[in-house]
PDB file of C-alpha atoms in Angstrom:
ATOM      1  CA  MET Q   1     -50.781 -24.592 -31.025  1.00  0.00           C
ATOM      2  CA  SER Q   2     -50.587 -28.195 -30.076  1.00  0.00           C
ATOM      3  CA  GLU Q   3     -52.940 -29.278 -27.360  1.00  0.00           C
ATOM      4  CA  ASP Q   4     -49.990 -30.740 -25.319  1.00  0.00           C
ATOM      5  CA  LEU Q   5     -48.634 -27.173 -24.872  1.00  0.00           C
ATOM      6  CA  ILE Q   6     -51.961 -25.757 -23.442  1.00  0.00           C
ATOM      7  CA  LEU Q   7     -51.008 -24.200 -20.097  1.00  0.00           C
ATOM      8  CA  ASN Q   8     -53.809 -25.116 -17.872  1.00  0.00           C
ATOM      9  CA  ALA Q   9     -54.105 -25.902 -14.102  1.00  0.00           C
ATOM     10  CA  GLU Q  10     -52.989 -29.448 -14.426  1.00  0.00           C
ATOM     11  CA  VAL Q  11     -49.646 -28.472 -16.006  1.00  0.00           C
ATOM     12  CA  SER Q  12     -46.764 -28.093 -13.494  1.00  0.00           C
ATOM     13  CA  ARG Q  13     -43.732 -28.404 -15.980  1.00  0.00           C
ATOM     14  CA  ILE Q  14     -43.073 -28.202 -19.694  1.00  0.00           C
ATOM     15  CA  ASP Q  15     -39.640 -29.452 -20.865  1.00  0.00           C
ATOM     16  CA  CYS Q  16     -39.198 -28.274 -24.469  1.00  0.00           C
ATOM     17  CA  ARG Q  17     -36.503 -30.080 -26.546  1.00  0.00           C
ATOM     18  CA  ILE Q  18     -35.746 -29.131 -30.182  1.00  0.00           C
ATOM     19  CA  GLU Q  19     -34.491 -31.573 -32.812  1.00  0.00           C
ATOM     20  CA  GLY Q  20     -31.166 -30.526 -34.335  1.00  0.00           C
ATOM     21  CA  PRO Q  21     -30.089 -31.003 -37.920  1.00  0.00           C
ATOM     22  CA  ASP Q  22     -28.375 -34.289 -37.059  1.00  0.00           C
ATOM     23  CA  GLY Q  23     -31.556 -35.742 -35.650  1.00  0.00           C
ATOM     24  CA  THR Q  24     -30.630 -35.488 -31.898  1.00  0.00           C
ATOM     25  CA  TYR Q  25     -32.799 -33.553 -29.488  1.00  0.00           C
ATOM     26  CA  CYS Q  26     -31.198 -30.539 -27.681  1.00  0.00           C
ATOM     27  CA  HIS Q  27     -32.504 -29.257 -24.469  1.00  0.00           C
ATOM     28  CA  PHE Q  28     -34.130 -25.884 -25.107  1.00  0.00           C
ATOM     29  CA  PHE Q  29     -36.004 -24.766 -21.989  1.00  0.00           C
ATOM     30  CA  VAL Q  30     -37.995 -25.802 -18.985  1.00  0.00           C
ATOM     31  CA  MET Q  31     -41.192 -23.995 -17.640  1.00  0.00           C
ATOM     32  CA  ASP Q  32     -42.392 -24.732 -14.152  1.00  0.00           C
ATOM     33  CA  ARG Q  33     -45.577 -23.393 -12.572  1.00  0.00           C
ATOM     34  CA  VAL Q  34     -44.513 -21.643  -9.344  1.00  0.00           C
ATOM     35  CA  GLY Q  35     -47.764 -20.137  -8.318  1.00  0.00           C
ATOM     36  CA  VAL Q  36     -51.343 -19.501  -9.484  1.00  0.00           C
ATOM     37  CA  GLU Q  37     -50.192 -16.648 -11.796  1.00  0.00           C
ATOM     38  CA  THR Q  38     -46.567 -17.367 -12.240  1.00  0.00           C
ATOM     39  CA  LEU Q  39     -44.584 -19.483 -14.669  1.00  0.00           C
ATOM     40  CA  HIS Q  40     -40.797 -20.024 -14.247  1.00  0.00           C
ATOM     41  CA  VAL Q  41     -38.493 -20.395 -17.342  1.00  0.00           C
ATOM     42  CA  ARG Q  42     -35.058 -21.846 -17.364  1.00  0.00           C
ATOM     43  CA  GLY Q  43     -32.530 -22.496 -20.050  1.00  0.00           C
ATOM     44  CA  VAL Q  44     -33.613 -20.263 -22.908  1.00  0.00           C
ATOM     45  CA  THR Q  45     -30.471 -19.402 -24.939  1.00  0.00           C
ATOM     46  CA  PHE Q  46     -31.129 -19.487 -28.600  1.00  0.00           C
ATOM     47  CA  ARG Q  47     -31.825 -16.730 -31.152  1.00  0.00           C
ATOM     48  CA  MET Q  48     -35.401 -17.785 -31.754  1.00  0.00           C
ATOM     49  CA  THR Q  49     -36.171 -17.176 -28.036  1.00  0.00           C
ATOM     50  CA  ARG Q  50     -38.055 -13.919 -28.530  1.00  0.00           C
ATOM     51  CA  SER Q  51     -40.604 -15.279 -31.021  1.00  0.00           C
ATOM     52  CA  ILE Q  52     -41.139 -18.575 -29.064  1.00  0.00           C
ATOM     53  CA  LEU Q  53     -41.577 -16.666 -25.738  1.00  0.00           C
ATOM     54  CA  ARG Q  54     -43.924 -14.297 -27.447  1.00  0.00           C
ATOM     55  CA  ALA Q  55     -46.050 -17.261 -28.471  1.00  0.00           C
ATOM     56  CA  ILE Q  56     -45.881 -18.685 -24.925  1.00  0.00           C
ATOM     57  CA  PHE Q  57     -46.719 -15.283 -23.433  1.00  0.00           C
ATOM     58  CA  ASP Q  58     -49.860 -14.994 -25.511  1.00  0.00           C
ATOM     59  CA  THR Q  59     -50.979 -18.500 -24.620  1.00  0.00           C
ATOM     60  CA  ALA Q  60     -50.220 -17.935 -21.004  1.00  0.00           C
ATOM     61  CA  ARG Q  61     -52.193 -14.735 -20.905  1.00  0.00           C
ATOM     62  CA  VAL Q  62     -55.218 -16.508 -22.496  1.00  0.00           C
ATOM     63  CA  TYR Q  63     -55.077 -19.231 -19.675  1.00  0.00           C
ATOM     64  CA  GLY Q  64     -54.831 -16.716 -16.821  1.00  0.00           C
ATOM     65  CA  PHE Q  65     -51.053 -16.552 -16.140  1.00  0.00           C
ATOM     66  CA  ARG Q  66     -49.902 -12.989 -15.378  1.00  0.00           C
ATOM     67  CA  TYR Q  67     -46.161 -13.455 -14.480  1.00  0.00           C
ATOM     68  CA  PHE Q  68     -43.062 -15.079 -16.008  1.00  0.00           C
ATOM     69  CA  GLN Q  69     -39.995 -15.512 -13.886  1.00  0.00           C
ATOM     70  CA  PHE Q  70     -36.551 -15.930 -15.428  1.00  0.00           C
ATOM     71  CA  GLU Q  71     -33.153 -16.854 -13.994  1.00  0.00           C
ATOM     72  CA  ARG Q  72     -29.674 -15.994 -15.175  1.00  0.00           C
ATOM     73  CA  VAL Q  73     -27.443 -18.847 -14.215  1.00  0.00           C
ATOM     74  CA  GLY Q  74     -23.579 -18.605 -14.120  1.00  0.00           C
ATOM     75  CA  ALA Q  75     -21.135 -21.118 -15.452  1.00  0.00           C
ATOM     76  CA  ASP Q  76     -20.883 -22.598 -11.993  1.00  0.00           C
ATOM     77  CA  GLY Q  77     -24.559 -23.452 -12.097  1.00  0.00           C
ATOM     78  CA  HIS Q  78     -25.573 -20.927  -9.361  1.00  0.00           C
ATOM     79  CA  VAL Q  79     -28.451 -18.446  -9.932  1.00  0.00           C
ATOM     80  CA  ARG Q  80     -26.995 -14.934 -10.564  1.00  0.00           C
ATOM     81  CA  ARG Q  81     -30.300 -13.040 -10.997  1.00  0.00           C
ATOM     82  CA  ARG Q  82     -34.031 -13.600 -10.952  1.00  0.00           C
ATOM     83  CA  ILE Q  83     -36.233 -11.507 -13.167  1.00  0.00           C
ATOM     84  CA  LYS Q  84     -40.028 -11.241 -13.026  1.00  0.00           C
ATOM     85  CA  TYR Q  85     -41.974 -10.156 -16.127  1.00  0.00           C
ATOM     86  CA  ASP Q  86     -45.596  -8.981 -16.037  1.00  0.00           C
ATOM     87  CA  ILE Q  87     -47.281 -10.499 -19.138  1.00  0.00           C
ATOM     88  CA  LYS Q  88     -50.340  -8.218 -19.017  1.00  0.00           C
ATOM     89  CA  LYS Q  89     -48.356  -5.014 -18.721  1.00  0.00           C
ATOM     90  CA  SER Q  90     -45.574  -6.345 -21.009  1.00  0.00           C
ATOM     91  CA  LYS Q  91     -42.860  -5.041 -18.808  1.00  0.00           C
ATOM     92  CA  PHE Q  92     -40.294  -6.204 -16.271  1.00  0.00           C
ATOM     93  CA  ILE Q  93     -41.510  -5.505 -12.784  1.00  0.00           C
ATOM     94  CA  LYS Q  94     -38.761  -6.838 -10.725  1.00  0.00           C
ATOM     95  CA  THR Q  95     -35.060  -7.165 -11.512  1.00  0.00           C
ATOM     96  CA  GLY Q  96     -32.046  -7.562  -9.343  1.00  0.00           C
ATOM     97  CA  ASP Q  97     -29.708  -9.973  -7.770  1.00  0.00           C
ATOM     98  CA  ASN Q  98     -30.813 -13.163  -6.172  1.00  0.00           C
TER      99      ASN Q  98
END
């Protein structure tokens, strides 16, 4: 894994963009540190999500993160649901409406 993606204490945000077939970069997702053990992920919508997040979970676990927090955002831009995922236990620990 590239050293720029190492999730250490100094990292507060990772903005991931993927280059499309036409050479333009498309926004893929943003990760923000929201606590000592929690990363917040926004904007993940593509089919390759599962394998990319699995690699990120593995890296996050190595660097001491325990939780990921996801948001489901409606077409109007408002958060519809927040979901918290326990990386160590590999399960969702909190789901529900905002």
